[in-house]
Amino acid sequence: MKKKLVILSGAGISAESGIKTFRDAGGLWEGHNVMDVASPEGWNKNMALVLDFYNKRRQQLFEVEPNKAHTITAELETDFDVTIVTQNVDDLHERAGSTKVVHLHGELLKARSVLNDHGVIEWRRDINPGDLHPDGYQLRPHIVWFGEAVPAIEDAIGIVEEADCLIIIGTSMQVYPAAGLIDFAKSTTPIYYIDPNPASIPNLRNPLEVFQLSASAGMEIIKAKLKEIEF
Ligand code: APR
């Protein structure tokens, strides 16, 4: 049976594709205060601004391509049972060929109703004020904003509990519950963490190896390493 590799990815894996990370720009995200564009309060204050912000992020997806880190991650499926738990809302893992991807914070290419988080629909165009879900309510991006529940977290916990090896790529480990997922790994599960500016991970029982590198350089090394190690 193939060993279970679990990849926890954050914004850093998509940086080399040209998508900006959240916290590398001094608290601003594409020039906006994060809470203005990624919170229910921001939505209630200025829906048009929030829609425009995500419309631009969605449009950008059609201009970028998966990078080598995404591709290597997808190729690992040949030898391993790979599941990706990503904080990213882009579709670059899927476009690189990964088949099992859990999006903790939603997906740019999906939309839902402001009424509730059921009835998620595929959506590749802009969302404008007045665009309605089939249920009759305003459409909103299928994105988990600050202060909102993370429905996929239970699935993600189960996935991490089963992991034989965890690879963390390009996340500042600041946003919970995502950052707390590693606590659910078996204490013997090796953890590799790739980030040019890695966060410190306190109180970790697991064997940890940090690669202070870009996602693609780090994944090249880990790919070779996975061929050699026994776990
Ligand atoms: N390769 C790998 N990592 C990189 C690269 C790169 N080329 N460039 C930057 N990084 C790292 C940064 O050093 C940082 O640690 O990526 C990380 C990005 O951190 P954040 O911007 O905080 O992104 P992330 O951890 O994914 O944010 C979590 O916050 O705003 C919310 O919901 C949003 O999902 C997001 C969540």
PDB file of N, CA, C and O in Angstrom, residues 50-101:
ATOM      1  N   VAL A  50     -15.666  44.381  -2.039  1.00  0.00           N
ATOM      2  CA  VAL A  50     -15.276  42.986  -1.814  1.00  0.00           C
ATOM      3  C   VAL A  50     -15.442  42.177  -3.106  1.00  0.00           C
ATOM      4  O   VAL A  50     -14.550  41.409  -3.499  1.00  0.00           O
ATOM      5  N   LEU A  51     -16.564  42.385  -3.785  1.00  0.00           N
ATOM      6  CA  LEU A  51     -16.776  41.642  -5.040  1.00  0.00           C
ATOM      7  C   LEU A  51     -15.703  41.997  -6.061  1.00  0.00           C
ATOM      8  O   LEU A  51     -15.147  41.120  -6.729  1.00  0.00           O
ATOM      9  N   ASP A  52     -15.404  43.287  -6.156  1.00  0.00           N
ATOM     10  CA  ASP A  52     -14.393  43.737  -7.112  1.00  0.00           C
ATOM     11  C   ASP A  52     -13.033  43.121  -6.776  1.00  0.00           C
ATOM     12  O   ASP A  52     -12.303  42.675  -7.667  1.00  0.00           O
ATOM     13  N   PHE A  53     -12.715  43.077  -5.500  1.00  0.00           N
ATOM     14  CA  PHE A  53     -11.443  42.503  -5.057  1.00  0.00           C
ATOM     15  C   PHE A  53     -11.331  41.037  -5.504  1.00  0.00           C
ATOM     16  O   PHE A  53     -10.334  40.630  -6.108  1.00  0.00           O
ATOM     17  N   TYR A  54     -12.369  40.260  -5.244  1.00  0.00           N
ATOM     18  CA  TYR A  54     -12.314  38.839  -5.628  1.00  0.00           C
ATOM     19  C   TYR A  54     -12.457  38.647  -7.132  1.00  0.00           C
ATOM     20  O   TYR A  54     -11.920  37.688  -7.681  1.00  0.00           O
ATOM     21  N   ASN A  55     -13.159  39.559  -7.800  1.00  0.00           N
ATOM     22  CA  ASN A  55     -13.212  39.470  -9.272  1.00  0.00           C
ATOM     23  C   ASN A  55     -11.808  39.598  -9.853  1.00  0.00           C
ATOM     24  O   ASN A  55     -11.439  38.875 -10.779  1.00  0.00           O
ATOM     25  N   LYS A  56     -11.025  40.510  -9.269  1.00  0.00           N
ATOM     26  CA  LYS A  56      -9.648  40.694  -9.761  1.00  0.00           C
ATOM     27  C   LYS A  56      -8.808  39.457  -9.456  1.00  0.00           C
ATOM     28  O   LYS A  56      -7.994  39.032 -10.287  1.00  0.00           O
ATOM     29  N   ARG A  57      -8.977  38.902  -8.269  1.00  0.00           N
ATOM     30  CA  ARG A  57      -8.217  37.686  -7.923  1.00  0.00           C
ATOM     31  C   ARG A  57      -8.601  36.546  -8.881  1.00  0.00           C
ATOM     32  O   ARG A  57      -7.770  35.776  -9.317  1.00  0.00           O
ATOM     33  N   ARG A  58      -9.899  36.453  -9.193  1.00  0.00           N
ATOM     34  CA  ARG A  58     -10.364  35.383 -10.084  1.00  0.00           C
ATOM     35  C   ARG A  58      -9.811  35.597 -11.490  1.00  0.00           C
ATOM     36  O   ARG A  58      -9.328  34.659 -12.125  1.00  0.00           O
ATOM     37  N   GLN A  59      -9.867  36.852 -11.968  1.00  0.00           N
ATOM     38  CA  GLN A  59      -9.325  37.150 -13.307  1.00  0.00           C
ATOM     39  C   GLN A  59      -7.841  36.791 -13.373  1.00  0.00           C
ATOM     40  O   GLN A  59      -7.357  36.277 -14.374  1.00  0.00           O
ATOM     41  N   GLN A  60      -7.132  37.058 -12.288  1.00  0.00           N
ATOM     42  CA  GLN A  60      -5.692  36.779 -12.277  1.00  0.00           C
ATOM     43  C   GLN A  60      -5.409  35.282 -12.457  1.00  0.00           C
ATOM     44  O   GLN A  60      -4.401  34.903 -13.047  1.00  0.00           O
ATOM     45  N   LEU A  61      -6.314  34.460 -11.963  1.00  0.00           N
ATOM     46  CA  LEU A  61      -6.114  33.010 -12.079  1.00  0.00           C
ATOM     47  C   LEU A  61      -5.960  32.571 -13.530  1.00  0.00           C
ATOM     48  O   LEU A  61      -5.293  31.584 -13.818  1.00  0.00           O
ATOM     49  N   PHE A  62      -6.628  33.301 -14.423  1.00  0.00           N
ATOM     50  CA  PHE A  62      -6.573  32.905 -15.833  1.00  0.00           C
ATOM     51  C   PHE A  62      -5.276  33.363 -16.499  1.00  0.00           C
ATOM     52  O   PHE A  62      -5.014  33.027 -17.638  1.00  0.00           O
ATOM     53  N   GLU A  63      -4.469  34.125 -15.751  1.00  0.00           N
ATOM     54  CA  GLU A  63      -3.197  34.610 -16.310  1.00  0.00           C
ATOM     55  C   GLU A  63      -2.000  33.885 -15.728  1.00  0.00           C
ATOM     56  O   GLU A  63      -0.878  34.100 -16.164  1.00  0.00           O
ATOM     57  N   VAL A  64      -2.191  33.075 -14.712  1.00  0.00           N
ATOM     58  CA  VAL A  64      -1.046  32.424 -14.062  1.00  0.00           C
ATOM     59  C   VAL A  64      -1.085  30.918 -14.310  1.00  0.00           C
ATOM     60  O   VAL A  64      -2.110  30.371 -14.737  1.00  0.00           O
ATOM     61  N   GLU A  65       0.064  30.307 -14.066  1.00  0.00           N
ATOM     62  CA  GLU A  65       0.194  28.864 -14.305  1.00  0.00           C
ATOM     63  C   GLU A  65       0.747  28.209 -13.041  1.00  0.00           C
ATOM     64  O   GLU A  65       1.468  28.852 -12.278  1.00  0.00           O
ATOM     65  N   PRO A  66       0.473  26.922 -12.866  1.00  0.00           N
ATOM     66  CA  PRO A  66       1.118  26.217 -11.750  1.00  0.00           C
ATOM     67  C   PRO A  66       2.635  26.282 -11.913  1.00  0.00           C
ATOM     68  O   PRO A  66       3.133  26.359 -13.039  1.00  0.00           O
ATOM     69  N   ASN A  67       3.363  26.289 -10.813  1.00  0.00           N
ATOM     70  CA  ASN A  67       4.825  26.290 -10.895  1.00  0.00           C
ATOM     71  C   ASN A  67       5.362  24.909 -10.528  1.00  0.00           C
ATOM     72  O   ASN A  67       4.605  23.971 -10.261  1.00  0.00           O
ATOM     73  N   LYS A  68       6.679  24.845 -10.505  1.00  0.00           N
ATOM     74  CA  LYS A  68       7.330  23.550 -10.296  1.00  0.00           C
ATOM     75  C   LYS A  68       6.935  22.876  -8.977  1.00  0.00           C
ATOM     76  O   LYS A  68       6.840  21.652  -8.898  1.00  0.00           O
ATOM     77  N   ALA A  69       6.700  23.667  -7.954  1.00  0.00           N
ATOM     78  CA  ALA A  69       6.307  23.072  -6.667  1.00  0.00           C
ATOM     79  C   ALA A  69       4.952  22.373  -6.792  1.00  0.00           C
ATOM     80  O   ALA A  69       4.746  21.277  -6.261  1.00  0.00           O
ATOM     81  N   HIS A  70       4.019  22.989  -7.514  1.00  0.00           N
ATOM     82  CA  HIS A  70       2.724  22.330  -7.744  1.00  0.00           C
ATOM     83  C   HIS A  70       2.922  21.057  -8.568  1.00  0.00           C
ATOM     84  O   HIS A  70       2.313  20.021  -8.297  1.00  0.00           O
ATOM     85  N   THR A  71       3.768  21.153  -9.566  1.00  0.00           N
ATOM     86  CA  THR A  71       3.954  20.008 -10.470  1.00  0.00           C
ATOM     87  C   THR A  71       4.590  18.829  -9.742  1.00  0.00           C
ATOM     88  O   THR A  71       4.139  17.686  -9.882  1.00  0.00           O
ATOM     89  N   ILE A  72       5.630  19.114  -8.954  1.00  0.00           N
ATOM     90  CA  ILE A  72       6.277  18.018  -8.215  1.00  0.00           C
ATOM     91  C   ILE A  72       5.275  17.386  -7.253  1.00  0.00           C
ATOM     92  O   ILE A  72       5.188  16.167  -7.128  1.00  0.00           O
ATOM     93  N   THR A  73       4.501  18.227  -6.597  1.00  0.00           N
ATOM     94  CA  THR A  73       3.491  17.721  -5.662  1.00  0.00           C
ATOM     95  C   THR A  73       2.528  16.764  -6.380  1.00  0.00           C
ATOM     96  O   THR A  73       2.199  15.694  -5.859  1.00  0.00           O
ATOM     97  N   ALA A  74       2.121  17.136  -7.574  1.00  0.00           N
ATOM     98  CA  ALA A  74       1.211  16.270  -8.341  1.00  0.00           C
ATOM     99  C   ALA A  74       1.918  14.972  -8.750  1.00  0.00           C
ATOM    100  O   ALA A  74       1.340  13.881  -8.672  1.00  0.00           O
ATOM    101  N   GLU A  75       3.173  15.074  -9.145  1.00  0.00           N
ATOM    102  CA  GLU A  75       3.910  13.881  -9.591  1.00  0.00           C
ATOM    103  C   GLU A  75       4.125  12.875  -8.467  1.00  0.00           C
ATOM    104  O   GLU A  75       4.269  11.680  -8.722  1.00  0.00           O
ATOM    105  N   LEU A  76       4.143  13.355  -7.240  1.00  0.00           N
ATOM    106  CA  LEU A  76       4.356  12.442  -6.105  1.00  0.00           C
ATOM    107  C   LEU A  76       3.242  11.397  -6.002  1.00  0.00           C
ATOM    108  O   LEU A  76       3.399  10.375  -5.337  1.00  0.00           O
ATOM    109  N   GLU A  77       2.117  11.649  -6.682  1.00  0.00           N
ATOM    110  CA  GLU A  77       1.017  10.666  -6.638  1.00  0.00           C
ATOM    111  C   GLU A  77       1.407   9.333  -7.272  1.00  0.00           C
ATOM    112  O   GLU A  77       0.780   8.312  -7.010  1.00  0.00           O
ATOM    113  N   THR A  78       2.439   9.338  -8.097  1.00  0.00           N
ATOM    114  CA  THR A  78       2.888   8.077  -8.698  1.00  0.00           C
ATOM    115  C   THR A  78       3.344   7.102  -7.612  1.00  0.00           C
ATOM    116  O   THR A  78       3.066   5.903  -7.686  1.00  0.00           O
ATOM    117  N   ASP A  79       4.030   7.614  -6.609  1.00  0.00           N
ATOM    118  CA  ASP A  79       4.606   6.730  -5.588  1.00  0.00           C
ATOM    119  C   ASP A  79       3.918   6.802  -4.233  1.00  0.00           C
ATOM    120  O   ASP A  79       4.164   5.955  -3.382  1.00  0.00           O
ATOM    121  N   PHE A  80       3.119   7.818  -4.023  1.00  0.00           N
ATOM    122  CA  PHE A  80       2.512   8.004  -2.704  1.00  0.00           C
ATOM    123  C   PHE A  80       1.010   8.276  -2.834  1.00  0.00           C
ATOM    124  O   PHE A  80       0.536   8.706  -3.884  1.00  0.00           O
ATOM    125  N   ASP A  81       0.333   8.022  -1.727  1.00  0.00           N
ATOM    126  CA  ASP A  81      -1.073   8.409  -1.617  1.00  0.00           C
ATOM    127  C   ASP A  81      -1.065   9.849  -1.082  1.00  0.00           C
ATOM    128  O   ASP A  81      -0.883  10.067   0.110  1.00  0.00           O
ATOM    129  N   VAL A  82      -1.196  10.807  -1.984  1.00  0.00           N
ATOM    130  CA  VAL A  82      -1.000  12.218  -1.626  1.00  0.00           C
ATOM    131  C   VAL A  82      -2.343  12.925  -1.422  1.00  0.00           C
ATOM    132  O   VAL A  82      -3.221  12.854  -2.284  1.00  0.00           O
ATOM    133  N   THR A  83      -2.486  13.600  -0.314  1.00  0.00           N
ATOM    134  CA  THR A  83      -3.645  14.488  -0.123  1.00  0.00           C
ATOM    135  C   THR A  83      -3.123  15.881   0.200  1.00  0.00           C
ATOM    136  O   THR A  83      -2.220  16.032   1.028  1.00  0.00           O
ATOM    137  N   ILE A  84      -3.683  16.865  -0.458  1.00  0.00           N
ATOM    138  CA  ILE A  84      -3.286  18.249  -0.216  1.00  0.00           C
ATOM    139  C   ILE A  84      -4.373  18.939   0.596  1.00  0.00           C
ATOM    140  O   ILE A  84      -5.553  18.859   0.240  1.00  0.00           O
ATOM    141  N   VAL A  85      -3.967  19.567   1.662  1.00  0.00           N
ATOM    142  CA  VAL A  85      -4.883  20.423   2.414  1.00  0.00           C
ATOM    143  C   VAL A  85      -4.336  21.834   2.230  1.00  0.00           C
ATOM    144  O   VAL A  85      -3.270  22.166   2.731  1.00  0.00           O
ATOM    145  N   THR A  86      -5.030  22.620   1.454  1.00  0.00           N
ATOM    146  CA  THR A  86      -4.484  23.940   1.123  1.00  0.00           C
ATOM    147  C   THR A  86      -5.304  25.067   1.731  1.00  0.00           C
ATOM    148  O   THR A  86      -6.524  24.969   1.845  1.00  0.00           O
ATOM    149  N   GLN A  87      -4.599  26.124   2.108  1.00  0.00           N
ATOM    150  CA  GLN A  87      -5.292  27.346   2.540  1.00  0.00           C
ATOM    151  C   GLN A  87      -5.570  28.226   1.329  1.00  0.00           C
ATOM    152  O   GLN A  87      -6.201  29.264   1.452  1.00  0.00           O
ATOM    153  N   ASN A  88      -5.070  27.822   0.181  1.00  0.00           N
ATOM    154  CA  ASN A  88      -5.174  28.675  -1.006  1.00  0.00           C
ATOM    155  C   ASN A  88      -6.534  28.533  -1.681  1.00  0.00           C
ATOM    156  O   ASN A  88      -7.114  27.450  -1.706  1.00  0.00           O
ATOM    157  N   VAL A  89      -6.964  29.630  -2.280  1.00  0.00           N
ATOM    158  CA  VAL A  89      -8.253  29.618  -2.963  1.00  0.00           C
ATOM    159  C   VAL A  89      -8.060  29.531  -4.483  1.00  0.00           C
ATOM    160  O   VAL A  89      -9.027  29.528  -5.236  1.00  0.00           O
ATOM    161  N   ASP A  90      -6.802  29.451  -4.920  1.00  0.00           N
ATOM    162  CA  ASP A  90      -6.551  29.273  -6.356  1.00  0.00           C
ATOM    163  C   ASP A  90      -6.725  27.792  -6.729  1.00  0.00           C
ATOM    164  O   ASP A  90      -6.918  26.938  -5.857  1.00  0.00           O
ATOM    165  N   ASP A  91      -6.660  27.518  -8.033  1.00  0.00           N
ATOM    166  CA  ASP A  91      -6.851  26.136  -8.495  1.00  0.00           C
ATOM    167  C   ASP A  91      -5.552  25.547  -9.072  1.00  0.00           C
ATOM    168  O   ASP A  91      -5.592  24.658  -9.903  1.00  0.00           O
ATOM    169  N   LEU A  92      -4.418  26.080  -8.616  1.00  0.00           N
ATOM    170  CA  LEU A  92      -3.152  25.675  -9.236  1.00  0.00           C
ATOM    171  C   LEU A  92      -2.761  24.237  -8.904  1.00  0.00           C
ATOM    172  O   LEU A  92      -2.149  23.549  -9.728  1.00  0.00           O
ATOM    173  N   HIS A  93      -3.118  23.748  -7.737  1.00  0.00           N
ATOM    174  CA  HIS A  93      -2.843  22.331  -7.442  1.00  0.00           C
ATOM    175  C   HIS A  93      -3.609  21.439  -8.427  1.00  0.00           C
ATOM    176  O   HIS A  93      -3.060  20.492  -8.985  1.00  0.00           O
ATOM    177  N   GLU A  94      -4.876  21.733  -8.621  1.00  0.00           N
ATOM    178  CA  GLU A  94      -5.698  20.914  -9.520  1.00  0.00           C
ATOM    179  C   GLU A  94      -5.156  20.996 -10.947  1.00  0.00           C
ATOM    180  O   GLU A  94      -5.069  19.988 -11.643  1.00  0.00           O
ATOM    181  N   ARG A  95      -4.793  22.228 -11.370  1.00  0.00           N
ATOM    182  CA  ARG A  95      -4.296  22.369 -12.749  1.00  0.00           C
ATOM    183  C   ARG A  95      -2.963  21.661 -12.942  1.00  0.00           C
ATOM    184  O   ARG A  95      -2.620  21.258 -14.053  1.00  0.00           O
ATOM    185  N   ALA A  96      -2.198  21.499 -11.863  1.00  0.00           N
ATOM    186  CA  ALA A  96      -0.929  20.761 -11.977  1.00  0.00           C
ATOM    187  C   ALA A  96      -1.185  19.255 -12.035  1.00  0.00           C
ATOM    188  O   ALA A  96      -0.274  18.496 -12.342  1.00  0.00           O
ATOM    189  N   GLY A  97      -2.409  18.829 -11.715  1.00  0.00           N
ATOM    190  CA  GLY A  97      -2.738  17.402 -11.823  1.00  0.00           C
ATOM    191  C   GLY A  97      -2.995  16.698 -10.503  1.00  0.00           C
ATOM    192  O   GLY A  97      -3.248  15.492 -10.484  1.00  0.00           O
ATOM    193  N   SER A  98      -2.955  17.413  -9.396  1.00  0.00           N
ATOM    194  CA  SER A  98      -3.259  16.766  -8.116  1.00  0.00           C
ATOM    195  C   SER A  98      -4.736  16.382  -8.074  1.00  0.00           C
ATOM    196  O   SER A  98      -5.591  17.163  -8.510  1.00  0.00           O
ATOM    197  N   THR A  99      -5.002  15.195  -7.544  1.00  0.00           N
ATOM    198  CA  THR A  99      -6.385  14.697  -7.605  1.00  0.00           C
ATOM    199  C   THR A  99      -7.139  14.804  -6.271  1.00  0.00           C
ATOM    200  O   THR A  99      -8.357  14.764  -6.251  1.00  0.00           O
ATOM    201  N   LYS A 100      -6.385  14.923  -5.166  1.00  0.00           N
ATOM    202  CA  LYS A 100      -7.083  15.032  -3.881  1.00  0.00           C
ATOM    203  C   LYS A 100      -6.672  16.332  -3.194  1.00  0.00           C
ATOM    204  O   LYS A 100      -5.590  16.434  -2.634  1.00  0.00           O
ATOM    205  N   VAL A 101      -7.535  17.323  -3.300  1.00  0.00           N
ATOM    206  CA  VAL A 101      -7.225  18.650  -2.757  1.00  0.00           C
ATOM    207  C   VAL A 101      -8.395  19.117  -1.885  1.00  0.00           C
ATOM    208  O   VAL A 101      -9.533  19.190  -2.356  1.00  0.00           O
TER     209      VAL A 101
END
